[in-house]
């Protein structure tokens, strides 16, 4: 058994989803987590984000089954699991649309991600500082890494909110991390930092799946690329092969892009 | 204790101010932090009042006054908390409009039950016989002492609400209220957080209802009208839903203004106190809500000042 076999995997089988009679996802079989970093490519409306949301069970499946498989642990049917339990199982997803918690500061957001449920009960005696003490090193590491100068302020710019979303995901120490357009709107420097963080995480055993329209990120970061169109998985191969595939070139990349 | 200098009606006016302040603080946790628009405050408060009254009057307790009060108040708190849990669960998947209508419906059910279950509640006629858990002699002394005890309870509610802002529990409530989907994606059970919050705050509303029962020493169906909810909401919206002091400032500018300042210190024609003033009070409270929501929805004290609080708590970061 190789090291890659020990990665957590997500098995998508016979999964379908329609909106208003239009099939947006129709995947017979897909294994995510074969390799450290996988990219999910496809034109707009291919069903990439919907597939991610189906994996997270934030929208119900019309049919099929999504299963989490982790080395040494029993498989978990994600399609029968509540969204709020996903992070506890190690399945974490960043948001596609820039979003945040109104009023909460950057440090609030980070502390929220790491706080255990027992500290969040109405009469829990532990002070906020106790939670901070337990998780200060990891929070400080990621906030410093992404250059948050004032964690006690509210994230105002779209870029800061995007990075904060990624920080929250990283603080959850995911087994499987789904990133939906993680570098959209970020500066070149921050994009490189996100890529480095993903590599570091994948190197430690996390399975990462990325949806990204910045193709340089995909070609640079991914060990394998899945190409989707009209809700179906059409191809799954290494980046160079996908990049040269006539179907991908014709329907997505455009002539002269290879 | 010589209380000749103190008007008995002033004691009752101050009691109403303190009582609504307590309810306003609890609504602050529901609406200001968690964004649960509870329009059925009087339902939880009234359930506590009637649960206390029925337990106090219909059960032959083998205890003295103090223990009888404590047990009946505990029953009122538990019954209201259980109602908060059930109502919270029923409204957990509803949007703001649904929550508002659902909680209003709950309050209506409480009023209907209190009116129709005559064997237990006395119905429209009500029930007398509630009493203070002590006997010092004069009624005014009893009432003043009860005002002080109720004030102590509301101070505890204030301290709890103040502390919630400084705990992971408060952060979770703010997160759930601001962006439930995002909170869920971080592994937070938004439903459980809301249910716990509803249980605690509704239980406390029930306790305040029980304390009201002791002060008025009777169960009266007229006390279960919308004015309780209206006063708490108007005060909080005026002061600022997102600030702990919002309820305090709001109550001072609304209930205290009408029930103490105007009633006792402004020369108004005879008869107005019992007829025109209560009607004008409700109208002004309603208008205050509408005007504040249009012109300053964040209230007089403004938005939550989370960065300032975090700098106080984690200034050494």
Coordinates of C-alpha atoms in Angstrom, one line a residue:
Chain A
X1 CA 0.0 0.0 0.0
X2 CA 1.4 3.4 -1.0
X3 CA 1.2 6.6 1.0
X4 CA -1.4 7.9 -1.4
X5 CA -3.7 5.0 -0.7
X6 CA -3.8 6.1 2.9
X7 CA -5.4 9.5 2.0
X8 CA -9.0 10.2 3.0
X9 CA -11.3 9.8 0.0
X10 CA -14.7 10.8 -1.0
X11 CA -16.7 8.4 -3.1
X12 CA -19.4 9.8 -5.3
X13 CA -21.8 7.2 -6.7
X14 CA -24.8 7.6 -8.9
X15 CA -25.3 11.2 -7.7
X16 CA -27.9 13.2 -9.5
X17 CA -29.3 16.7 -8.9
X18 CA -31.8 18.7 -11.0
X19 CA -33.1 22.2 -10.6
X20 CA -36.5 23.0 -12.3
X21 CA -36.2 19.8 -14.4
X22 CA -32.7 20.6 -15.6
X23 CA -30.1 18.0 -14.7
X24 CA -27.1 19.9 -13.3
X25 CA -25.2 17.0 -11.8
X26 CA -25.2 13.4 -13.0
X27 CA -22.1 11.6 -11.8
X28 CA -22.0 7.8 -12.0
X29 CA -18.8 7.2 -10.1
X30 CA -16.1 9.5 -8.9
X31 CA -13.4 9.1 -6.4
X32 CA -11.8 12.2 -4.9
X33 CA -8.6 11.8 -2.9
X34 CA -6.7 9.5 -5.2
X35 CA -3.9 12.1 -5.2
X36 CA -3.0 14.9 -2.9
X37 CA -4.5 17.8 -4.9
X38 CA -7.2 17.4 -7.5
X39 CA -8.6 20.1 -9.7
X40 CA -12.2 20.3 -10.9
X41 CA -12.5 22.0 -14.3
X42 CA -15.3 22.8 -16.6
X43 CA -17.3 25.6 -18.2
X44 CA -19.8 27.7 -16.3
X45 CA -22.9 25.5 -15.5
X46 CA -20.8 22.3 -15.6
X47 CA -22.0 21.4 -12.1
X48 CA -18.7 21.8 -10.2
X49 CA -20.0 24.0 -7.4
X50 CA -23.2 22.0 -7.2
X51 CA -21.2 18.8 -6.9
X52 CA -19.3 20.3 -4.0
X53 CA -22.4 21.4 -2.3
X54 CA -23.9 17.9 -2.8
X55 CA -20.8 16.4 -1.2
X56 CA -21.2 18.8 1.8
X57 CA -24.9 18.0 1.9
X58 CA -25.7 21.7 2.0
X59 CA -28.3 20.8 -0.7
X60 CA -30.1 17.5 -0.8
X61 CA -29.3 14.9 -3.4
X62 CA -32.0 13.7 -5.8
X63 CA -30.3 10.3 -5.9
X64 CA -27.1 8.5 -5.2
X65 CA -24.7 8.4 -2.3
X66 CA -21.6 10.2 -1.2
X67 CA -19.3 8.4 1.2
X68 CA -16.2 9.5 3.2
X69 CA -13.5 6.9 3.5
X70 CA -10.7 7.5 6.0
X71 CA -7.8 5.1 6.6
X72 CA -8.4 3.0 9.8
X73 CA -11.9 4.4 10.3
X74 CA -15.4 3.3 9.3
X75 CA -16.9 4.8 6.2
X76 CA -19.4 7.6 6.7
X77 CA -22.3 8.3 4.4
X78 CA -22.0 12.0 3.9
X79 CA -25.2 12.2 2.0
X80 CA -27.0 11.1 5.2
X81 CA -25.0 13.5 7.4
X82 CA -25.9 17.0 8.6
X83 CA -23.9 19.9 7.2
X84 CA -22.9 21.0 10.7
X85 CA -21.3 17.6 11.3
X86 CA -19.1 17.7 8.2
X87 CA -16.3 19.7 9.8
X88 CA -16.2 17.3 12.8
X89 CA -15.7 14.5 10.3
X90 CA -12.9 16.5 8.7
X91 CA -14.7 17.5 5.5
X92 CA -14.4 21.2 5.0
X93 CA -15.4 23.5 2.2
X94 CA -14.5 27.1 1.5
X95 CA -17.3 29.4 0.1
X96 CA -17.4 30.4 -3.5
X97 CA -19.1 33.7 -2.8
X98 CA -17.3 36.1 -0.6
X99 CA -19.0 35.9 2.8
X100 CA -18.3 36.6 6.4
X101 CA -19.9 37.1 9.8
X102 CA -21.2 40.6 10.2
X103 CA -19.8 42.3 13.3
X104 CA -17.3 39.6 14.1
X105 CA -13.6 40.5 14.0
X106 CA -10.9 38.5 12.2
X107 CA -9.8 37.0 15.5
X108 CA -13.4 36.2 16.4
X109 CA -13.7 34.3 13.2
X110 CA -10.6 32.3 13.9
X111 CA -11.5 31.6 17.5
X112 CA -15.0 30.5 16.3
X113 CA -13.5 28.0 13.9
X114 CA -11.4 26.3 16.6
X115 CA -13.6 26.5 19.7
X116 CA -14.9 23.1 20.9
X117 CA -18.6 22.7 21.5
X118 CA -18.2 22.3 25.2
X119 CA -17.0 25.9 25.5
X120 CA -19.9 27.2 23.6
X121 CA -22.7 26.2 26.0
X122 CA -24.7 29.0 27.6
X123 CA -23.1 28.6 31.1
X124 CA -19.7 27.3 30.1
X125 CA -17.4 28.6 32.7
X126 CA -14.2 28.9 30.6
X127 CA -13.3 32.4 29.6
X128 CA -12.6 33.4 26.1
X129 CA -8.9 33.6 26.9
X130 CA -8.8 30.0 27.8
X131 CA -9.9 29.1 24.3
X132 CA -7.3 31.5 22.9
X133 CA -4.6 29.9 25.0
X134 CA -5.4 26.5 23.6
X135 CA -5.3 27.6 20.0
X136 CA -3.2 30.7 19.9
X137 CA -0.2 29.3 18.1
X138 CA -2.1 27.9 15.1
X139 CA -4.3 31.0 14.8
X140 CA -1.3 33.3 15.0
X141 CA 0.5 31.1 12.4
X142 CA -2.2 31.4 9.7
X143 CA -3.1 35.0 10.4
X144 CA 0.5 36.0 10.2
X145 CA 1.1 33.8 7.1
X146 CA -1.7 35.6 5.2
X147 CA -0.6 39.0 6.5
X148 CA -3.5 40.0 8.7
X149 CA -2.0 43.1 10.4
X150 CA -4.9 43.8 12.7
X151 CA -6.8 40.6 13.7
X152 CA -8.9 42.7 16.2
X153 CA -10.5 44.5 13.3
X154 CA -13.4 43.4 11.1
X155 CA -12.4 42.1 7.7
X156 CA -13.6 44.8 5.2
X157 CA -12.2 44.1 1.8
X158 CA -13.3 41.2 -0.4
X159 CA -9.8 39.9 -0.4
X160 CA -9.5 39.8 3.3
X161 CA -12.8 38.0 3.6
X162 CA -11.7 35.5 1.1
X163 CA -8.4 34.9 2.9
X164 CA -10.2 34.7 6.2
X165 CA -12.5 32.0 4.8
X166 CA -9.4 30.0 3.9
X167 CA -7.9 30.6 7.3
X168 CA -11.1 29.3 9.0
X169 CA -10.9 26.2 6.8
X170 CA -7.2 25.6 7.6
X171 CA -7.8 26.0 11.3
X172 CA -10.4 23.2 11.1
X173 CA -7.5 20.9 10.2
X174 CA -9.4 19.1 7.4
X175 CA -9.0 15.6 6.2
X176 CA -10.7 16.6 2.9
X177 CA -10.6 20.2 1.9
X178 CA -12.9 21.5 -0.9
X179 CA -11.8 24.9 -2.2
X180 CA -14.2 26.7 -4.4
X181 CA -12.4 29.4 -6.4
X182 CA -10.0 30.1 -3.5
X183 CA -7.9 32.6 -5.3
X184 CA -10.6 34.6 -7.1
X185 CA -10.0 38.3 -6.5
X186 CA -6.7 37.8 -4.6
X187 CA -3.4 39.5 -5.4
X188 CA -0.6 37.5 -7.0
X189 CA 1.2 37.4 -3.7
X190 CA -1.8 36.1 -1.8
X191 CA -2.5 33.6 -4.6
X192 CA 1.0 32.2 -4.1
X193 CA 0.5 32.0 -0.4
X194 CA -2.7 30.1 -0.9
X195 CA -1.0 27.7 -3.2
X196 CA 1.8 27.1 -0.7
X197 CA -0.6 26.6 2.1
X198 CA -2.5 24.0 0.0
X199 CA 0.8 22.2 -0.8
X200 CA 1.7 22.2 2.8
X201 CA -1.6 20.8 3.8
X202 CA -1.6 18.2 1.1
X203 CA 1.9 17.2 2.1
X204 CA 0.6 16.4 5.6
X205 CA -2.1 14.0 4.3
X206 CA -5.1 16.2 3.5
X207 CA -6.9 15.5 0.3
X208 CA -7.6 18.8 -1.5
X209 CA -10.1 19.4 -4.3
X210 CA -10.0 22.8 -6.1
X211 CA -12.5 24.4 -8.3
X212 CA -10.7 27.3 -9.9
X213 CA -11.1 29.4 -13.0
X214 CA -7.5 30.6 -12.8
X215 CA -6.0 27.8 -14.9
X216 CA -2.5 28.6 -13.9
X217 CA -3.4 27.6 -10.3
X218 CA -4.9 24.3 -11.5
X219 CA -1.9 23.4 -13.8
X220 CA 0.6 24.5 -11.1
X221 CA -1.0 22.9 -8.1
X222 CA -3.0 19.8 -9.1
X223 CA -1.7 16.3 -9.4
X224 CA -4.8 15.3 -11.3
X225 CA -7.6 17.2 -13.0
X226 CA -11.3 16.2 -13.4
X227 CA -13.1 17.8 -16.3
X228 CA -16.9 18.2 -16.0
X229 CA -19.4 19.4 -18.6
X230 CA -23.2 19.5 -18.3
X231 CA -23.2 17.8 -15.0
X232 CA -21.1 14.8 -16.0
X233 CA -17.5 13.8 -15.4
X234 CA -16.0 13.5 -18.8
X235 CA -12.3 13.1 -18.1
X236 CA -10.0 12.5 -15.2
X237 CA -6.2 12.5 -15.8
X238 CA -3.0 14.3 -15.1
X239 CA -2.9 18.1 -16.0
X240 CA -0.8 17.7 -19.1
X241 CA -3.1 15.2 -20.6
X242 CA -6.3 17.1 -19.8
X243 CA -4.7 20.3 -21.1
X244 CA -4.0 18.6 -24.5
X245 CA -7.4 16.9 -24.7
X246 CA -9.3 18.1 -27.8
X247 CA -12.7 18.0 -26.0
X248 CA -11.3 20.3 -23.2
X249 CA -9.6 22.6 -25.7
X250 CA -12.7 22.9 -27.8
X251 CA -15.3 23.3 -25.1
X252 CA -13.4 25.1 -22.4
X253 CA -9.8 26.2 -23.0
X254 CA -10.1 27.5 -26.5
X255 CA -7.8 27.0 -29.5
X256 CA -4.1 27.9 -28.9
X257 CA -4.3 27.5 -25.1
X258 CA -2.5 24.2 -24.8
Chain B
X1 CA -38.5 50.5 57.5
X2 CA -40.3 53.9 57.2
X3 CA -41.5 54.3 53.6
X4 CA -44.0 57.1 54.1
X5 CA -42.0 59.2 51.7
X6 CA -42.6 56.7 48.9
X7 CA -45.8 56.6 46.8
X8 CA -47.1 53.0 46.5
X9 CA -47.8 53.6 42.8
X10 CA -44.2 54.8 42.3
X11 CA -43.1 51.4 43.6
X12 CA -45.3 49.7 41.1
X13 CA -44.1 52.0 38.3
X14 CA -40.5 51.3 39.1
X15 CA -41.3 47.5 39.2
X16 CA -42.6 47.8 35.7
X17 CA -39.5 49.6 34.5
X18 CA -37.3 46.9 36.1
X19 CA -39.4 44.1 34.8
X20 CA -39.4 45.4 31.2
X21 CA -35.7 46.0 31.4
X22 CA -35.2 42.4 32.3
X23 CA -37.4 41.3 29.3
X24 CA -35.6 43.8 27.0
X25 CA -32.2 42.3 28.0
X26 CA -33.5 38.8 27.2
X27 CA -34.9 40.0 23.9
X28 CA -31.5 41.5 23.2
X29 CA -30.0 38.0 23.4
X30 CA -32.7 36.7 21.1
X31 CA -33.0 39.5 18.5
X32 CA -29.9 41.5 18.9
X33 CA -27.4 38.6 18.9
X34 CA -29.1 35.6 17.5
X35 CA -31.6 37.4 15.2
X36 CA -34.6 35.5 16.5
X37 CA -37.5 37.9 16.1
X38 CA -39.6 36.8 19.1
X39 CA -42.9 38.7 19.0
X40 CA -44.4 36.4 21.7
X41 CA -42.5 37.7 24.7
X42 CA -45.7 38.0 26.6
X43 CA -46.4 34.3 25.9
X44 CA -43.3 33.1 27.8
X45 CA -43.7 35.7 30.5
X46 CA -47.4 34.9 30.8
X47 CA -46.7 31.2 30.9
X48 CA -44.3 31.7 33.8
X49 CA -46.9 33.9 35.5
X50 CA -49.7 31.4 35.2
X51 CA -47.5 28.3 35.9
X52 CA -46.4 30.0 39.1
X53 CA -49.9 31.1 40.0
X54 CA -51.5 27.7 39.4
X55 CA -48.7 25.8 41.2
X56 CA -48.9 28.3 44.1
X57 CA -52.7 28.2 44.5
X58 CA -53.7 24.8 43.4
X59 CA -51.2 22.6 45.1
X60 CA -51.2 22.1 48.8
X61 CA -47.5 22.6 49.5
X62 CA -46.2 21.3 52.9
X63 CA -43.7 24.2 53.0
X64 CA -43.4 27.7 54.4
X65 CA -43.7 30.8 52.2
X66 CA -40.1 31.1 51.1
X67 CA -39.8 27.5 49.9
X68 CA -43.3 27.5 48.3
X69 CA -42.2 30.6 46.3
X70 CA -38.9 29.1 45.3
X71 CA -40.5 25.8 44.2
X72 CA -43.3 27.5 42.3
X73 CA -40.8 30.0 40.7
X74 CA -38.6 27.1 39.7
X75 CA -41.7 25.4 38.1
X76 CA -42.5 28.6 36.2
X77 CA -39.0 28.9 35.0
X78 CA -38.9 25.2 33.8
X79 CA -42.3 25.4 32.1
X80 CA -41.3 28.6 30.2
X81 CA -37.9 27.1 29.3
X82 CA -39.6 24.0 28.0
X83 CA -41.9 26.2 26.0
X84 CA -38.9 28.0 24.7
X85 CA -37.4 24.8 23.6
X86 CA -40.5 23.6 21.8
X87 CA -41.2 26.9 20.2
X88 CA -37.6 27.3 19.2
X89 CA -37.6 23.9 17.6
X90 CA -40.9 24.7 15.7
X91 CA -39.5 27.9 14.3
X92 CA -36.0 26.6 13.7
X93 CA -36.4 26.4 10.0
X94 CA -38.6 29.4 9.5
X95 CA -37.4 32.8 8.1
X96 CA -37.8 36.0 10.1
X97 CA -41.4 36.5 9.0
X98 CA -42.3 32.9 10.0
X99 CA -40.5 33.3 13.4
X100 CA -42.4 36.5 14.1
X101 CA -45.8 34.9 13.3
X102 CA -45.0 31.7 15.0
X103 CA -44.0 33.3 18.3
X104 CA -47.0 35.6 18.1
X105 CA -49.1 32.5 17.6
X106 CA -47.6 30.9 20.7
X107 CA -48.4 34.0 22.8
X108 CA -52.0 33.8 21.5
X109 CA -52.2 30.1 22.5
X110 CA -51.1 31.0 26.1
X111 CA -53.7 33.7 26.3
X112 CA -56.4 31.4 25.0
X113 CA -55.4 28.6 27.5
X114 CA -55.3 31.1 30.4
X115 CA -58.8 32.3 29.4
X116 CA -60.5 29.0 28.8
X117 CA -59.0 26.7 31.5
X118 CA -61.1 28.3 34.1
X119 CA -60.7 25.4 36.6
X120 CA -57.0 26.1 36.8
X121 CA -56.6 29.8 36.0
X122 CA -59.9 31.4 36.9
X123 CA -60.4 32.3 33.3
X124 CA -61.4 35.9 32.6
X125 CA -62.2 36.5 36.3
X126 CA -58.7 35.5 37.3
X127 CA -57.4 34.2 40.6
X128 CA -56.4 36.0 43.8
X129 CA -54.4 34.7 46.7
X130 CA -50.8 35.0 45.6
X131 CA -48.6 36.5 48.3
X132 CA -45.1 37.6 49.2
X133 CA -42.8 35.0 50.5
X134 CA -42.3 37.0 53.7
X135 CA -44.3 39.0 56.2
X136 CA -42.9 42.3 57.5
X137 CA -46.2 43.8 58.4
X138 CA -46.9 46.7 55.9
X139 CA -47.9 46.0 52.3
X140 CA -45.8 48.9 51.1
X141 CA -42.7 47.4 52.8
X142 CA -43.4 44.1 51.1
X143 CA -43.8 45.7 47.7
X144 CA -40.6 47.8 48.1
X145 CA -38.7 44.7 49.2
X146 CA -40.0 42.8 46.2
X147 CA -38.9 45.6 44.0
X148 CA -35.4 45.3 45.4
X149 CA -35.4 41.5 44.9
X150 CA -36.7 41.8 41.3
X151 CA -34.0 44.5 40.7
X152 CA -31.4 42.0 41.9
X153 CA -32.7 39.4 39.5
X154 CA -32.6 41.8 36.6
X155 CA -29.1 42.8 37.6
X156 CA -28.2 39.1 37.3
X157 CA -29.8 39.0 33.9
X158 CA -27.8 42.1 32.9
X159 CA -24.6 40.5 34.1
X160 CA -25.4 37.3 32.2
X161 CA -26.1 39.2 29.0
X162 CA -23.0 41.3 29.4
X163 CA -20.9 38.2 30.0
X164 CA -22.4 36.4 27.0
X165 CA -20.8 39.0 24.7
X166 CA -17.4 38.0 26.2
X167 CA -17.7 34.2 25.9
X168 CA -17.5 31.7 23.1
X169 CA -21.3 31.2 23.5
X170 CA -21.9 34.8 22.6
X171 CA -19.6 34.6 19.6
X172 CA -21.5 31.5 18.4
X173 CA -24.9 33.3 18.8
X174 CA -23.6 36.3 16.8
X175 CA -22.2 34.0 14.1
X176 CA -25.4 32.0 13.9
X177 CA -27.5 35.2 13.7
X178 CA -25.2 36.8 11.1
X179 CA -24.6 33.8 8.8
X180 CA -26.1 30.5 9.7
X181 CA -24.9 28.7 6.6
X182 CA -21.3 29.7 7.2
X183 CA -21.6 28.8 10.9
X184 CA -22.8 25.3 9.9
X185 CA -19.9 24.9 7.6
X186 CA -17.6 25.4 10.5
X187 CA -19.2 22.5 12.3
X188 CA -21.6 24.6 14.5
X189 CA -25.1 23.3 15.1
X190 CA -27.1 26.5 14.5
X191 CA -30.3 24.8 15.6
X192 CA -28.7 23.6 18.9
X193 CA -27.3 27.0 19.6
X194 CA -30.7 28.7 19.0
X195 CA -32.5 26.1 21.1
X196 CA -30.2 26.5 24.1
X197 CA -30.5 30.3 23.8
X198 CA -34.3 30.1 23.5
X199 CA -34.5 27.8 26.5
X200 CA -32.4 30.0 28.8
X201 CA -34.0 33.3 27.8
X202 CA -37.6 31.9 27.8
X203 CA -37.0 30.4 31.2
X204 CA -35.8 33.7 32.5
X205 CA -38.9 35.4 31.0
X206 CA -41.0 32.9 32.9
X207 CA -39.2 33.7 36.1
X208 CA -39.9 37.4 35.6
X209 CA -43.6 36.4 35.0
X210 CA -43.6 34.6 38.4
X211 CA -42.1 37.6 40.1
X212 CA -44.8 39.8 38.5
X213 CA -47.4 37.4 40.0
X214 CA -46.1 38.0 43.4
X215 CA -46.1 41.7 43.0
X216 CA -49.7 41.9 41.8
X217 CA -50.8 39.0 44.0
X218 CA -53.2 37.7 41.4
X219 CA -53.7 36.2 38.0
X220 CA -55.3 38.6 35.7
X221 CA -56.0 37.8 32.0
X222 CA -55.6 41.5 31.2
X223 CA -52.0 41.4 32.1
X224 CA -51.4 39.1 29.1
X225 CA -51.9 41.7 26.4
X226 CA -49.5 42.8 23.7
X227 CA -48.3 45.8 25.8
X228 CA -45.7 43.6 27.5
X229 CA -44.1 42.5 24.2
X230 CA -44.5 46.0 22.7
X231 CA -42.8 47.7 25.7
X232 CA -39.8 45.3 25.6
X233 CA -39.4 45.6 21.8
X234 CA -39.9 49.3 21.7
X235 CA -37.4 49.9 24.4
X236 CA -34.8 47.6 22.8
X237 CA -35.3 49.0 19.3
X238 CA -35.0 52.5 20.6
X239 CA -31.9 51.8 22.6
X240 CA -30.3 49.5 20.1
X241 CA -30.9 45.8 19.7
X242 CA -27.2 44.8 19.4
X243 CA -26.0 46.5 22.6
X244 CA -26.5 45.3 26.2
X245 CA -27.2 48.8 27.4
X246 CA -29.7 49.2 24.6
X247 CA -32.5 47.7 26.7
X248 CA -31.5 49.8 29.7
X249 CA -31.4 53.1 27.8
X250 CA -34.5 52.2 25.8
X251 CA -36.6 51.3 28.9
X252 CA -35.5 54.5 30.7
X253 CA -36.7 56.5 27.6
X254 CA -40.0 54.7 27.2
X255 CA -41.4 52.8 30.1
X256 CA -39.7 55.0 32.8
X257 CA -40.7 58.1 30.9
X258 CA -44.4 57.1 30.8
X259 CA -44.9 55.1 34.0
X260 CA -42.8 57.2 36.3
X261 CA -41.9 60.7 34.9
X262 CA -45.2 61.6 33.2
X263 CA -47.4 59.8 35.7
X264 CA -45.8 61.2 38.8
X265 CA -43.9 64.3 37.9
X266 CA -45.8 66.0 35.0
X267 CA -49.1 67.7 36.0
X268 CA -51.7 66.0 33.8
X269 CA -55.5 66.3 34.1
X270 CA -57.3 63.9 36.4
X271 CA -58.4 60.7 34.7
X272 CA -55.7 60.7 32.1
X273 CA -53.6 58.3 34.1
X274 CA -56.2 55.5 33.8
X275 CA -57.6 56.3 30.4
X276 CA -55.8 58.5 27.9
X277 CA -52.2 57.8 29.1
X278 CA -52.1 54.0 28.7
X279 CA -53.6 54.4 25.2
X280 CA -51.1 57.1 24.3
X281 CA -48.3 55.0 25.7
X282 CA -49.1 52.1 23.4
X283 CA -49.4 54.5 20.4
X284 CA -46.1 56.2 21.2
X285 CA -44.3 52.9 21.6
X286 CA -45.6 51.6 18.3
X287 CA -44.7 54.9 16.6
X288 CA -41.2 54.7 18.2
X289 CA -40.7 51.3 16.7
X290 CA -41.7 52.4 13.2
X291 CA -39.7 55.6 13.3
X292 CA -36.6 54.0 14.6
X293 CA -36.7 51.2 12.0
X294 CA -37.0 53.8 9.3
X295 CA -34.5 56.4 10.4
X296 CA -32.1 54.7 12.8
X297 CA -32.6 50.9 12.7
X298 CA -29.4 50.4 14.8
X299 CA -31.0 52.3 17.7
X300 CA -29.6 55.2 19.7
X301 CA -26.6 53.4 20.9
X302 CA -25.7 52.1 17.4
X303 CA -24.2 48.9 16.1
X304 CA -22.4 46.3 18.1
X305 CA -18.8 47.4 18.8
X306 CA -17.1 44.1 18.5
X307 CA -13.6 45.4 17.6
X308 CA -13.5 47.6 20.7
X309 CA -14.6 44.7 22.9
X310 CA -12.1 42.4 21.4
X311 CA -9.3 45.0 22.0
X312 CA -10.3 45.1 25.6
X313 CA -10.4 41.3 25.9
X314 CA -7.4 40.5 23.6
X315 CA -5.5 43.7 23.5
X316 CA -2.2 41.9 23.9
X317 CA -2.6 39.9 20.7

